[in-house]
XYZ file of C-alpha atoms in Angstrom:
783
model
C 164.992 -85.972 2.255
C 167.689 -84.155 1.273
C 169.334 -86.714 -1.075
C 172.782 -84.619 -1.648
C 175.237 -85.271 1.637
C 176.731 -81.904 0.203
C 173.790 -79.443 0.525
C 172.133 -80.515 3.721
C 176.083 -80.355 5.340
C 176.888 -76.564 3.946
C 173.548 -75.878 5.457
C 174.460 -77.375 8.675
C 177.610 -75.659 8.901
C 176.111 -71.879 8.252
C 173.879 -72.257 10.576
C 176.475 -72.541 13.088
C 178.523 -70.192 11.602
C 175.799 -67.996 11.809
C 174.945 -68.375 15.003
C 178.531 -68.432 16.182
C 178.875 -64.838 15.270
C 175.249 -63.470 16.128
C 176.105 -65.078 19.719
C 178.842 -62.434 20.084
C 175.798 -59.310 19.552
C 173.805 -61.755 22.622
C 176.802 -61.400 25.750
C 178.396 -57.885 23.988
C 179.291 -57.259 28.004
C 180.639 -61.050 28.486
C 183.179 -60.790 26.174
C 183.978 -57.138 27.127
C 185.446 -58.481 30.528
C 188.173 -60.807 28.957
C 190.480 -59.542 27.222
C 192.351 -61.179 23.752
C 195.775 -60.205 22.517
C 195.278 -58.259 18.602
C 194.390 -60.498 15.974
C 193.866 -57.867 13.296
C 197.930 -57.495 12.818
C 199.164 -59.226 9.971
C 201.477 -62.569 11.199
C 202.975 -65.865 9.148
C 200.559 -68.369 8.125
C 201.125 -71.286 10.731
C 201.717 -74.833 9.332
C 199.885 -76.882 10.835
C 196.756 -75.127 10.108
C 193.342 -74.295 12.208
C 190.024 -75.461 12.572
C 186.723 -73.921 12.118
C 185.858 -72.965 15.165
C 189.451 -71.048 15.161
C 188.447 -69.154 12.126
C 185.066 -68.307 13.125
C 186.167 -66.953 16.180
C 189.095 -65.220 14.650
C 186.299 -63.587 12.170
C 183.935 -62.531 15.209
C 186.620 -60.698 17.291
C 187.407 -58.730 13.705
C 183.956 -58.266 13.557
C 182.870 -56.666 16.769
C 185.738 -55.067 18.005
C 187.829 -56.161 21.263
C 189.467 -52.945 21.771
C 187.651 -51.061 24.743
C 187.477 -48.108 22.627
C 185.099 -50.617 19.986
C 183.519 -51.653 22.854
C 182.480 -48.429 23.795
C 180.452 -47.281 21.011
C 177.053 -48.496 19.893
C 176.675 -49.871 16.881
C 174.011 -51.393 15.318
C 174.541 -54.257 13.479
C 171.368 -55.577 10.530
C 169.047 -57.542 11.346
C 169.843 -61.239 9.903
C 166.676 -62.698 9.840
C 166.100 -66.450 7.697
C 165.608 -64.256 4.654
C 169.355 -63.060 4.615
C 170.549 -66.429 5.806
C 168.999 -67.513 2.694
C 170.751 -64.951 0.537
C 174.166 -65.916 2.464
C 173.490 -69.376 1.547
C 173.884 -68.750 -2.153
C 177.208 -67.496 -2.293
C 178.261 -70.955 -0.742
C 175.624 -72.796 -2.729
C 177.391 -70.898 -5.940
C 180.348 -71.639 -4.950
C 179.505 -75.089 -4.825
C 177.307 -75.348 -7.982
C 180.628 -73.473 -10.060
C 181.994 -77.171 -9.358
C 179.753 -78.810 -11.737
C 179.995 -80.325 -14.808
C 180.170 -77.740 -18.065
C 175.991 -79.179 -19.420
C 174.751 -79.434 -15.987
C 176.064 -75.971 -14.680
C 174.557 -74.274 -18.003
C 171.056 -75.696 -17.192
C 170.973 -74.916 -13.472
C 172.671 -71.305 -14.349
C 170.331 -70.599 -17.022
C 167.162 -72.207 -14.879
C 168.237 -69.423 -12.138
C 168.497 -66.683 -14.564
C 165.583 -67.407 -15.883
C 163.835 -67.346 -13.465
C 164.863 -64.492 -10.720
C 164.751 -62.797 -14.620
C 161.203 -63.132 -15.069
C 160.031 -62.986 -11.001
C 161.574 -59.408 -11.249
C 159.634 -58.160 -14.438
C 156.673 -59.783 -13.554
C 156.659 -57.906 -9.897
C 157.697 -54.662 -11.275
C 156.223 -54.767 -14.189
C 158.507 -54.921 -16.581
C 157.352 -56.672 -19.850
C 160.279 -58.249 -22.290
C 163.234 -57.237 -20.453
C 166.235 -58.795 -19.731
C 168.073 -58.413 -16.394
C 171.841 -57.510 -15.475
C 173.252 -58.337 -12.439
C 176.165 -56.691 -10.960
C 177.584 -55.622 -7.148
C 178.026 -52.045 -7.838
C 174.897 -49.853 -8.502
C 176.668 -48.057 -11.080
C 177.465 -50.477 -12.873
C 174.866 -51.261 -14.797
C 174.341 -47.630 -15.885
C 177.663 -48.173 -17.302
C 177.135 -51.220 -19.322
C 173.769 -49.550 -20.413
C 176.056 -46.950 -21.924
C 178.375 -48.764 -23.576
C 174.988 -50.674 -25.675
C 173.924 -47.363 -26.473
C 177.438 -46.236 -27.851
C 177.659 -50.456 -29.583
C 173.837 -49.066 -31.276
C 174.448 -45.856 -32.000
C 177.835 -46.063 -33.709
C 178.036 -49.232 -35.952
C 181.344 -48.574 -36.650
C 182.673 -48.635 -32.988
C 183.400 -51.951 -32.294
C 185.776 -51.915 -35.698
C 187.704 -48.400 -35.049
C 186.964 -47.355 -31.677
C 187.024 -43.851 -30.106
C 188.058 -42.363 -33.795
C 184.293 -43.026 -34.170
C 183.302 -40.821 -31.175
C 185.847 -37.488 -32.975
C 183.314 -37.790 -35.721
C 180.146 -36.905 -33.584
C 180.493 -35.832 -29.365
C 178.128 -38.304 -27.804
C 176.303 -35.956 -25.251
C 174.775 -38.090 -22.409
C 172.446 -36.435 -20.181
C 171.888 -36.921 -16.260
C 169.434 -34.388 -13.775
C 171.715 -31.768 -11.352
C 169.542 -33.577 -8.698
C 171.019 -36.848 -9.500
C 174.257 -38.598 -6.846
C 177.160 -36.807 -6.892
C 180.147 -37.811 -8.948
C 177.619 -40.207 -11.128
C 178.760 -38.883 -14.237
C 182.434 -38.108 -13.233
C 182.574 -41.811 -12.749
C 180.639 -42.728 -16.248
C 182.973 -41.071 -18.168
C 186.464 -42.200 -16.397
C 184.941 -45.673 -16.928
C 184.080 -44.835 -20.640
C 186.244 -43.075 -22.035
C 185.081 -39.803 -22.488
C 186.528 -36.438 -21.922
C 183.647 -34.590 -19.479
C 182.702 -32.501 -22.033
C 180.299 -35.335 -22.853
C 178.278 -34.719 -20.264
C 175.473 -32.422 -19.264
C 173.915 -31.277 -16.158
C 170.078 -30.273 -16.532
C 168.681 -27.859 -14.270
C 165.840 -28.420 -11.932
C 162.675 -26.657 -11.962
C 162.968 -22.660 -10.972
C 159.737 -21.466 -11.556
C 157.159 -24.239 -11.509
C 156.466 -27.587 -10.172
C 158.830 -29.108 -7.931
C 162.773 -27.766 -7.712
C 163.885 -31.263 -7.462
C 162.551 -32.507 -10.880
C 164.517 -32.145 -14.312
C 163.286 -28.835 -16.399
C 161.812 -30.192 -19.826
C 161.749 -27.441 -21.435
C 165.443 -26.193 -20.933
C 166.446 -29.866 -21.452
C 164.606 -29.750 -25.147
C 166.369 -26.234 -26.012
C 169.867 -27.912 -24.733
C 169.770 -31.867 -27.149
C 168.259 -29.035 -30.279
C 171.596 -26.698 -29.434
C 173.487 -30.472 -29.397
C 172.536 -31.283 -32.449
C 172.599 -27.886 -34.355
C 176.289 -28.078 -33.385
C 177.135 -31.480 -34.644
C 177.131 -33.980 -31.775
C 174.711 -37.103 -31.069
C 172.625 -36.988 -27.600
C 173.096 -40.465 -26.713
C 171.634 -41.174 -22.609
C 169.620 -39.678 -20.720
C 169.610 -40.789 -17.393
C 166.546 -39.614 -15.084
C 165.347 -40.348 -11.398
C 162.054 -42.105 -9.656
C 163.374 -40.628 -6.736
C 165.668 -38.153 -6.446
C 168.810 -39.276 -3.596
C 168.356 -35.894 -1.807
C 164.462 -35.208 -1.730
C 162.998 -38.545 -3.307
C 161.530 -36.546 -6.269
C 160.215 -38.203 -8.960
C 160.987 -36.342 -12.620
C 158.142 -36.101 -15.680
C 159.066 -39.438 -17.399
C 156.333 -39.458 -19.677
C 157.271 -35.923 -21.252
C 161.019 -37.684 -21.181
C 160.202 -40.260 -23.058
C 158.562 -38.384 -25.629
C 161.537 -36.274 -25.553
C 163.624 -39.169 -26.083
C 161.945 -40.982 -28.529
C 161.948 -37.340 -30.660
C 165.709 -37.347 -30.571
C 166.063 -41.484 -30.838
C 167.831 -41.174 -26.998
C 167.630 -44.256 -24.853
C 165.818 -43.165 -21.728
C 167.458 -44.808 -18.266
C 165.808 -44.900 -14.631
C 166.830 -45.110 -10.929
C 166.157 -44.218 -7.388
C 163.925 -45.597 -4.523
C 160.280 -44.341 -5.577
C 160.624 -47.505 -8.692
C 160.181 -49.742 -5.431
C 156.528 -48.678 -5.323
C 155.839 -50.452 -8.422
C 155.346 -53.959 -6.727
C 151.987 -52.252 -5.187
C 148.835 -52.742 -6.405
C 148.121 -48.323 -6.216
C 151.608 -46.357 -7.977
C 151.170 -43.102 -8.922
C 150.852 -42.342 -12.466
C 154.727 -40.539 -12.227
C 155.931 -44.058 -11.352
C 154.031 -45.594 -13.408
C 155.638 -44.065 -16.435
C 159.354 -45.907 -15.464
C 157.804 -49.098 -17.086
C 158.079 -47.332 -20.190
C 161.971 -46.588 -20.438
C 164.601 -48.533 -21.794
C 166.286 -49.300 -18.673
C 166.083 -49.383 -14.594
C 167.822 -50.109 -11.809
C 166.702 -52.100 -8.546
C 168.318 -52.263 -5.379
C 166.701 -55.225 -3.696
C 169.096 -55.638 -1.185
C 168.074 -52.229 1.293
C 164.196 -52.512 -0.160
C 163.632 -55.925 0.967
C 166.628 -55.786 4.055
C 168.432 -58.997 2.223
C 172.649 -58.455 2.542
C 175.190 -59.341 -0.208
C 172.561 -60.028 -2.878
C 173.602 -57.498 -6.189
C 171.660 -55.183 -7.849
C 169.788 -54.895 -11.376
C 169.710 -53.863 -14.651
C 166.062 -54.126 -16.159
C 166.806 -53.805 -20.095
C 164.953 -54.546 -23.586
C 167.195 -54.520 -26.650
C 166.969 -56.585 -29.011
C 170.270 -57.779 -30.854
C 171.662 -59.950 -28.159
C 175.244 -59.663 -30.029
C 175.446 -55.952 -28.745
C 174.563 -56.829 -25.727
C 177.224 -59.704 -25.095
C 179.730 -57.009 -26.347
C 178.640 -53.848 -23.592
C 179.123 -57.222 -21.590
C 175.446 -57.450 -20.274
C 175.072 -61.007 -20.889
C 177.934 -63.562 -20.437
C 179.035 -66.587 -21.948
C 180.810 -68.045 -18.893
C 178.221 -69.905 -16.458
C 179.950 -68.407 -13.521
C 178.502 -65.310 -14.267
C 175.304 -66.263 -14.064
C 175.822 -67.338 -10.577
C 175.531 -64.069 -9.344
C 171.776 -64.256 -9.522
C 171.635 -66.993 -6.984
C 171.932 -65.762 -3.860
C 168.411 -63.331 -5.081
C 167.206 -66.818 -6.597
C 167.191 -68.023 -3.249
C 165.882 -64.913 -1.207
C 162.914 -64.259 -3.782
C 161.547 -67.571 -3.457
C 161.872 -67.536 0.393
C 159.949 -64.731 0.441
C 157.068 -65.494 -2.030
C 155.329 -62.504 -3.937
C 153.164 -61.543 -1.005
C 156.628 -61.184 1.551
C 158.050 -58.504 -0.826
C 155.068 -56.854 -1.256
C 154.613 -56.781 2.398
C 157.813 -55.125 3.287
C 157.216 -52.762 0.896
C 153.995 -51.850 1.446
C 155.433 -51.213 5.329
C 158.055 -49.484 4.577
C 154.943 -46.808 2.452
C 153.374 -46.922 5.520
C 156.221 -45.856 7.682
C 156.828 -43.122 5.725
C 152.859 -42.070 5.561
C 152.593 -42.492 9.465
C 155.082 -39.838 9.680
C 154.228 -37.543 7.038
C 150.675 -37.482 8.773
C 152.115 -36.441 12.055
C 154.419 -33.954 10.615
C 151.143 -31.875 9.596
C 150.113 -31.154 12.658
C 153.443 -29.788 14.279
C 154.168 -26.053 14.541
C 157.684 -25.143 12.984
C 158.284 -28.296 10.964
C 158.200 -27.380 6.959
C 158.131 -30.795 5.131
C 159.276 -31.033 1.231
C 157.336 -34.315 0.084
C 156.261 -34.872 -4.291
C 153.100 -36.606 -2.955
C 150.835 -35.612 -0.270
C 148.871 -38.997 0.138
C 151.682 -40.972 -0.868
C 155.214 -40.385 -0.674
C 157.716 -43.064 -0.048
C 160.557 -40.213 0.996
C 159.388 -37.675 4.272
C 162.169 -34.881 4.113
C 160.963 -31.971 7.092
C 162.820 -29.312 8.677
C 162.359 -27.052 11.563
C 161.793 -23.562 10.481
C 160.870 -20.182 12.055
C 158.399 -17.868 10.288
C 159.832 -13.836 11.055
C 156.170 -12.907 10.948
C 155.860 -15.531 14.277
C 158.740 -13.749 15.761
C 159.910 -10.731 17.051
C 160.661 -8.506 13.579
C 160.137 -5.038 15.184
C 164.029 -4.613 15.733
C 164.483 -5.638 11.572
C 161.901 -3.418 10.457
C 163.859 0.284 10.567
C 167.090 -1.719 8.838
C 165.146 -4.264 6.245
C 166.069 -2.359 3.536
C 169.808 -2.006 4.244
C 169.920 -5.168 5.785
C 167.852 -7.581 3.158
C 170.192 -10.463 2.223
C 172.616 -10.313 5.244
C 169.893 -11.167 7.313
C 168.428 -13.702 4.671
C 171.528 -15.295 4.035
C 172.697 -15.181 8.068
C 168.938 -16.668 8.880
C 169.752 -19.343 6.003
C 172.976 -20.379 7.758
C 171.402 -20.672 10.572
C 168.473 -22.883 10.262
C 171.240 -25.089 8.653
C 172.340 -25.563 11.945
C 169.930 -25.665 13.732
C 168.847 -28.710 11.584
C 171.659 -30.367 10.908
C 171.630 -30.614 14.854
C 168.389 -31.723 15.464
C 168.674 -34.270 12.126
C 171.616 -35.181 14.450
C 169.796 -35.696 18.418
C 166.915 -37.314 16.466
C 168.639 -39.843 14.890
C 170.909 -40.673 18.362
C 167.807 -40.851 20.346
C 165.779 -43.029 18.063
C 167.815 -45.387 15.924
C 165.959 -47.242 14.879
C 163.909 -44.778 12.399
C 167.117 -44.138 10.238
C 166.585 -40.763 10.398
C 169.963 -38.634 8.941
C 170.905 -35.652 7.635
C 170.722 -34.407 4.095
C 171.809 -30.637 2.356
C 169.267 -29.573 -0.333
C 169.850 -27.237 -3.244
C 167.411 -25.165 -2.460
C 165.924 -25.968 1.036
C 169.193 -26.014 2.635
C 170.272 -29.084 5.445
C 166.760 -30.999 5.925
C 165.992 -34.935 7.770
C 164.826 -37.537 5.729
C 163.616 -40.756 6.967
C 163.290 -43.394 3.426
C 162.493 -46.405 5.231
C 163.044 -47.695 1.825
C 166.229 -47.792 2.431
C 166.165 -48.763 6.133
C 163.029 -49.812 7.304
C 163.947 -53.395 6.103
C 167.921 -53.528 7.184
C 167.271 -51.883 10.878
C 163.270 -53.457 11.442
C 161.378 -50.030 12.036
C 158.602 -50.288 13.018
C 154.894 -47.875 14.022
C 156.251 -47.772 17.598
C 158.967 -46.066 16.678
C 157.697 -43.790 14.032
C 155.168 -42.446 17.295
C 158.759 -41.959 19.409
C 160.367 -40.206 16.653
C 157.589 -37.534 16.637
C 157.719 -37.422 20.673
C 161.313 -36.887 20.698
C 160.754 -34.195 17.745
C 157.367 -32.639 20.045
C 160.674 -31.913 22.731
C 163.075 -30.817 20.549
C 160.793 -27.849 19.041
C 159.945 -25.834 22.298
C 164.184 -26.223 22.759
C 164.387 -24.452 19.046
C 162.423 -22.324 19.197
C 163.606 -20.522 22.612
C 167.175 -20.662 21.611
C 166.329 -18.811 18.495
C 163.906 -15.965 19.920
C 167.218 -15.460 23.299
C 169.720 -15.818 20.937
C 169.788 -11.905 19.703
C 168.531 -10.786 23.132
C 171.650 -12.732 24.004
C 173.893 -10.986 21.415
C 172.491 -7.792 22.390
C 173.199 -8.300 26.125
C 176.705 -9.189 25.517
C 177.411 -6.227 23.105
C 176.288 -3.607 25.952
C 178.473 -5.768 28.374
C 181.483 -3.995 29.235
C 184.606 -6.558 29.190
C 182.998 -9.777 27.448
C 183.216 -9.537 23.535
C 180.727 -11.735 20.651
C 181.411 -13.948 18.577
C 179.632 -14.742 15.649
C 179.534 -18.015 14.534
C 176.605 -19.053 12.463
C 177.770 -22.681 12.566
C 177.420 -23.049 16.284
C 174.108 -24.909 17.701
C 172.726 -23.061 20.390
C 172.252 -19.714 22.049
C 175.477 -18.579 21.120
C 180.062 -17.568 21.443
C 181.353 -15.524 24.080
C 185.115 -14.009 24.548
C 185.864 -12.846 28.158
C 188.272 -9.767 26.288
C 191.527 -9.233 28.502
C 192.722 -5.643 27.895
C 196.329 -5.437 29.074
C 199.144 -3.225 29.164
C 201.667 -6.050 27.410
C 203.216 -5.565 23.963
C 204.137 -9.263 23.729
C 201.153 -10.706 21.891
C 201.811 -14.559 22.386
C 202.253 -13.568 26.651
C 198.934 -12.274 26.258
C 197.063 -14.785 23.878
C 198.304 -17.183 27.020
C 196.440 -14.955 29.727
C 193.429 -14.785 27.115
C 193.246 -18.606 26.500
C 193.944 -18.690 30.587
C 190.747 -16.555 31.549
C 188.268 -17.922 29.783
C 189.283 -21.725 30.379
C 188.920 -20.850 34.056
C 185.860 -19.416 32.865
C 184.938 -21.785 31.069
C 185.505 -24.402 34.404
C 183.610 -21.911 36.727
C 180.435 -21.397 34.716
C 179.953 -25.470 34.522
C 180.328 -25.622 38.307
C 177.012 -23.980 38.678
C 173.725 -25.588 39.543
C 172.165 -24.932 35.956
C 170.656 -26.595 32.849
C 172.923 -25.014 29.829
C 175.988 -26.669 28.678
C 179.386 -24.803 27.889
C 182.249 -25.933 26.258
C 184.696 -25.135 24.149
C 182.708 -25.378 21.124
C 183.734 -27.948 17.978
C 186.656 -29.786 18.113
C 187.441 -28.397 14.505
C 186.728 -25.668 13.221
C 185.219 -23.478 16.142
C 187.026 -20.495 17.854
C 189.675 -20.213 20.321
C 189.451 -19.042 23.615
C 185.172 -18.908 23.698
C 183.002 -20.199 25.524
C 180.040 -21.921 23.601
C 176.466 -22.136 25.081
C 174.609 -25.183 23.852
C 170.424 -24.981 23.260
C 168.275 -23.158 26.410
C 164.891 -22.835 27.197
C 162.289 -20.083 27.417
C 162.533 -19.473 31.034
C 166.367 -18.213 30.679
C 167.094 -15.574 32.239
C 169.707 -14.350 29.708
C 170.322 -10.604 31.651
C 171.664 -12.590 34.780
C 173.409 -14.971 32.396
C 175.354 -12.058 30.733
C 176.201 -10.403 34.553
C 177.563 -13.619 34.976
C 179.461 -14.516 32.903
C 180.534 -10.462 33.077
C 181.432 -10.218 36.810
C 182.725 -14.246 37.107
C 185.851 -12.665 34.018
C 186.192 -10.314 36.636
C 186.698 -12.105 38.803
C 189.253 -13.964 37.190
C 190.983 -11.541 35.846
C 191.176 -9.613 39.359
C 192.072 -12.304 40.856
C 195.324 -12.856 38.179
C 196.325 -8.963 38.242
C 196.115 -9.458 42.018
C 199.244 -12.361 42.454
C 201.163 -10.659 39.297
C 201.776 -7.701 41.688
C 202.096 -9.656 44.599
C 204.964 -11.282 42.936
C 206.093 -8.316 41.873
C 205.954 -6.164 45.338
C 207.812 -9.353 47.120
C 210.284 -9.229 43.790
C 211.271 -5.527 44.908
C 210.925 -6.246 49.062
C 213.550 -8.742 48.745
C 215.644 -6.847 46.197
C 215.555 -3.269 48.579
C 215.681 -5.766 51.909
C 218.857 -6.821 50.840
C 220.548 -3.388 49.349
C 219.715 -2.532 53.469
C 221.172 -5.466 54.633
C 223.970 -5.230 53.299
C 224.203 -1.358 54.321
C 223.536 -2.515 57.894
C 226.501 -4.571 57.736
C 228.631 -2.202 57.245
C 227.507 0.101 59.877
C 227.641 -2.079 62.004
C 231.559 -2.477 61.447
C 231.529 1.519 61.695
C 230.321 1.263 65.265
C 232.127 -2.351 66.267
C 235.466 -1.198 64.520
C 238.772 -3.315 62.389
C 239.634 -5.273 65.417
C 236.549 -6.630 67.082
C 236.777 -8.444 63.289
C 240.439 -10.009 63.877
C 239.290 -13.897 64.757
C 241.326 -13.828 67.938
C 241.661 -10.660 69.001
C 237.984 -9.949 68.260
C 237.028 -12.281 70.930
C 239.116 -11.308 73.874
C 238.646 -8.188 73.222
C 234.655 -8.832 73.014
C 235.183 -11.153 76.824
C 237.150 -7.688 77.663
C 235.056 -4.788 76.360
C 231.523 -6.430 75.115
C 230.016 -4.345 72.633
C 225.906 -4.077 73.116
C 224.307 -3.501 70.037
C 220.632 -4.733 69.610
C 219.254 -6.630 66.622
C 218.287 -5.368 63.224
C 215.888 -6.909 60.927
C 213.920 -6.141 58.126
C 210.036 -7.681 57.715
C 208.401 -7.963 54.706
C 204.499 -6.935 54.860
C 202.437 -8.587 52.157
C 198.910 -6.815 53.169
C 200.870 -3.408 52.629
C 203.706 -3.573 50.214
C 206.127 -3.091 52.191
C 208.955 -3.552 54.209
C 209.204 -2.464 58.319
C 212.006 -3.068 61.170
C 212.294 -5.338 63.463
C 213.163 -3.424 66.135
C 209.823 -3.411 67.012
C 209.772 -6.926 67.184
C 212.305 -7.832 69.252
C 211.188 -5.397 71.960
C 207.567 -6.581 72.308
C 208.808 -10.213 71.527
C 205.691 -10.156 69.774
C 204.649 -10.255 66.011
C 202.557 -7.912 65.039
C 199.639 -8.273 62.580
C 199.596 -5.269 60.290
C 196.873 -4.476 58.815
C 193.401 -5.706 57.893
C 194.042 -7.743 54.559
C 191.691 -6.554 51.884
C 188.968 -8.524 50.606
C 188.713 -11.134 48.131
C 187.255 -9.651 44.729
C 183.569 -11.408 43.888
C 180.873 -11.152 42.206
C 178.869 -8.715 42.871
C 175.670 -10.727 41.664
C 173.964 -12.172 44.421
C 170.188 -13.438 43.268
C 167.474 -14.297 45.041
C 166.669 -17.943 44.685
C 163.248 -20.655 45.666
C 164.592 -23.808 47.272
C 165.360 -26.103 44.222
C 165.787 -23.257 41.926
C 168.727 -23.586 39.518
C 170.748 -20.785 38.363
C 169.770 -18.474 35.177
C 165.811 -19.401 35.720
C 163.328 -16.497 35.553
C 160.666 -16.712 38.070
C 157.270 -17.752 37.240
C 156.552 -13.766 38.125
C 158.766 -12.297 35.684
C 158.233 -15.114 33.566
C 154.836 -14.002 32.669
C 155.842 -10.329 32.136
C 158.873 -10.791 30.454
C 159.285 -8.015 27.622
C 162.195 -6.411 25.611
C 162.386 -4.071 29.458
C 164.007 -7.112 31.106
C 167.282 -6.347 30.537
C 167.072 -2.450 31.828
C 164.818 -3.525 35.124
C 168.030 -6.518 35.510
C 170.181 -3.143 35.786
C 168.044 -1.274 38.314
C 168.158 -4.869 40.098
C 172.270 -4.619 40.235
C 172.613 -1.087 41.025
C 170.591 -1.262 44.309
C 172.454 -4.254 45.153
C 176.575 -2.255 44.824
C 174.643 -0.458 46.967
C 174.395 -2.720 49.904
C 177.130 -3.101 52.211
C 180.010 -5.977 50.675
C 179.632 -8.123 54.048
C 179.038 -10.961 51.811
C 181.475 -13.871 51.833
C 181.877 -16.215 49.080
C 179.831 -19.056 50.475
C 177.083 -16.913 51.325
C 175.977 -15.078 47.358
C 173.700 -17.586 46.979
C 171.305 -16.301 50.359
C 169.042 -13.751 50.823
C 170.352 -10.190 51.266
C 169.999 -8.488 54.472
C 171.270 -5.034 56.347
C 170.494 -3.086 58.692
C 169.518 0.496 60.002
C 172.301 2.819 61.651
C 169.760 3.167 64.367
C 169.141 -0.372 64.614
C 173.115 -1.080 65.371
C 173.266 1.893 67.712
C 170.693 0.446 69.915
C 171.615 -3.407 69.469
C 175.399 -1.944 69.973
C 173.766 -0.126 73.380
C 171.989 -2.998 74.707
C 175.581 -4.742 74.309
C 177.146 -2.248 76.284
C 174.644 -2.526 79.480
C 174.524 -5.894 79.576
C 178.560 -6.508 79.919
C 177.967 -3.075 83.002
C 175.333 -5.461 84.664
C 177.352 -9.197 84.571
C 180.043 -7.106 85.814
C 178.577 -5.854 88.513
C 177.544 -9.051 89.992
C 181.354 -10.248 89.806
C 183.237 -10.948 93.213
C 185.358 -8.078 93.992
C 188.413 -10.019 93.186
C 187.466 -10.782 89.987
C 187.001 -7.413 89.375
C 190.420 -6.391 90.144
C 191.814 -9.146 88.653
C 190.085 -8.143 85.240
C 191.166 -4.345 86.403
C 195.316 -5.981 86.581
C 195.005 -7.400 83.238
C 193.071 -4.273 81.662
C 195.966 -2.396 82.974
C 198.670 -4.818 81.891
């Protein structure tokens, strides 16, 4: 039974607060229907104060969002379980414990700090170590650097930076380290960037993500000969990108040779808690210091990172800030102290082991997939799995490249690398969207390019990743591989078809994950570039609209929001049954139709304008002629009326009518004589696409039939052109509504027979009519 009522009340309040905050996550739909006033706008502090329920309601609204834009987006919160509640309770307890009397506070904080340090040192096989708890994971390395400076420069405490001028310190980091780590250290230590040396990785032997030890040895020798002081080396047990481990054993020997400090960080340090540890990671237990990020490894929210180190002089540790005389500073370990006790040794090992099993399960499945290239350090146990889609040139049609290999080898390799980076970027985004519980992300590596990374030690405990999520990830990957291979194979054919099609312009955009980019090239005699640009935008926008109205599986868009080409049609991923020639011909025909309609409208507008001007001139001339015929007296108001009454003037009305079909101005005399308006000539047919392909019921556009797909080859485009020529020879009697129907024609002999049969039928029917009816018809025909 709990004695302290304050602790009991604190735990109760924490449970109620967490339940209230998590209720919103289970009732999102009900909360979306309510409309709250915006609470994120700063306002005055209420004088009467608010109760805890109202304050928690405000926190809940700020956490989950109330706007429609925020609720429409799918977000995934961290899986906060009972161990997470213990970590959150630690922060509340730290505030409560800080008000105890000084002696009790000192005893309690010393016990918490010593327990947590002992557990972590035993758990991760780091003997006789001390611990420093910090919020920022780079802060531990920063304090270690200060410790080493105090150790190597004895007068640093008295003279400060003046001591560094005699021998410039040098800190060595790998080129595969975190971005901005070296600059952050120099800024915090007050050192110039020349004190930071980036060591390249291997280029010939070993992993390309490991530090080149031989080159590092030569660099250190050069620095020593030039009067510099090698200070510290930062190695990786799991690089941030690929998760590879440096050769820590050889690096430790090198550091001992030059009296340097060795610091290790990385996600692979978590495997030190397992029963089986690889020798490369096990060498980290002999280093001088290491940084552990237990929050992401164990799924613990708001717990500090830990830097374990070995040093014999407590005064220097105090001067560097690794230890503190303030008991409140020691309370940083309280959330971790509570969480470790709740999980226990077996629970901690089980979580890390589960993450390792997830990566091993994915790696085994990836080995059986074609066109997937993995980049792992150890095939048997690799906590981080990096893979990418890659198709060898030998598997593709390389005959078109054989003749030009000697001249364009480097551009092809460069373009191919860029295209694969784009496709793998799309693949990683698709997998992360389809299987969000997997936690996969996209990473940029110097040698491999863009890859998909799966690091369960950093995500599985937070997202709750299970084995079935890995199986679902593999299934989604199997579905995306055929799409990637088909798009990659048809991409070159699409470019060739577009380049030899009149009116289309191929736009090379290596950053677009899809079939390609095309623009309908509008040619105009207009010298105004702005007007021509607007007309080009209008035609391509209408072309995109027409293509999206077709029943097909393709996606047509304006491209990416930033960095894309203007006035273009971007075509997305495709499947292997795509008829590229039909697609290109449809785009060209639709563009020509839009351009002809646009020009027809422009010409009609110009003809109407000129016709109106000509009609005004002719009407003015007719009025002048009428004045000459009637005379001057008839124009006087009173005299003209009397004269017209005695001697009426007979004049035929004259007017003008404008024929839109012929584009000419005609007289209206025939209209007044026949009392009916003439029909004029027959208007020309509306220009439509000449491409009409017979499809099976339910077959979508741009799909090759089963017969043509079996014999698909590079000559398919030639045969398609022959079909188009045959179709063009047929009479253009189809309307736009019948474009998708079968094309049917009749022979001239059949048309004659049908016409003669119709004439005979009419004659026979006329003979059967009574005489009066026949006579009436003759009169009607005479009229």
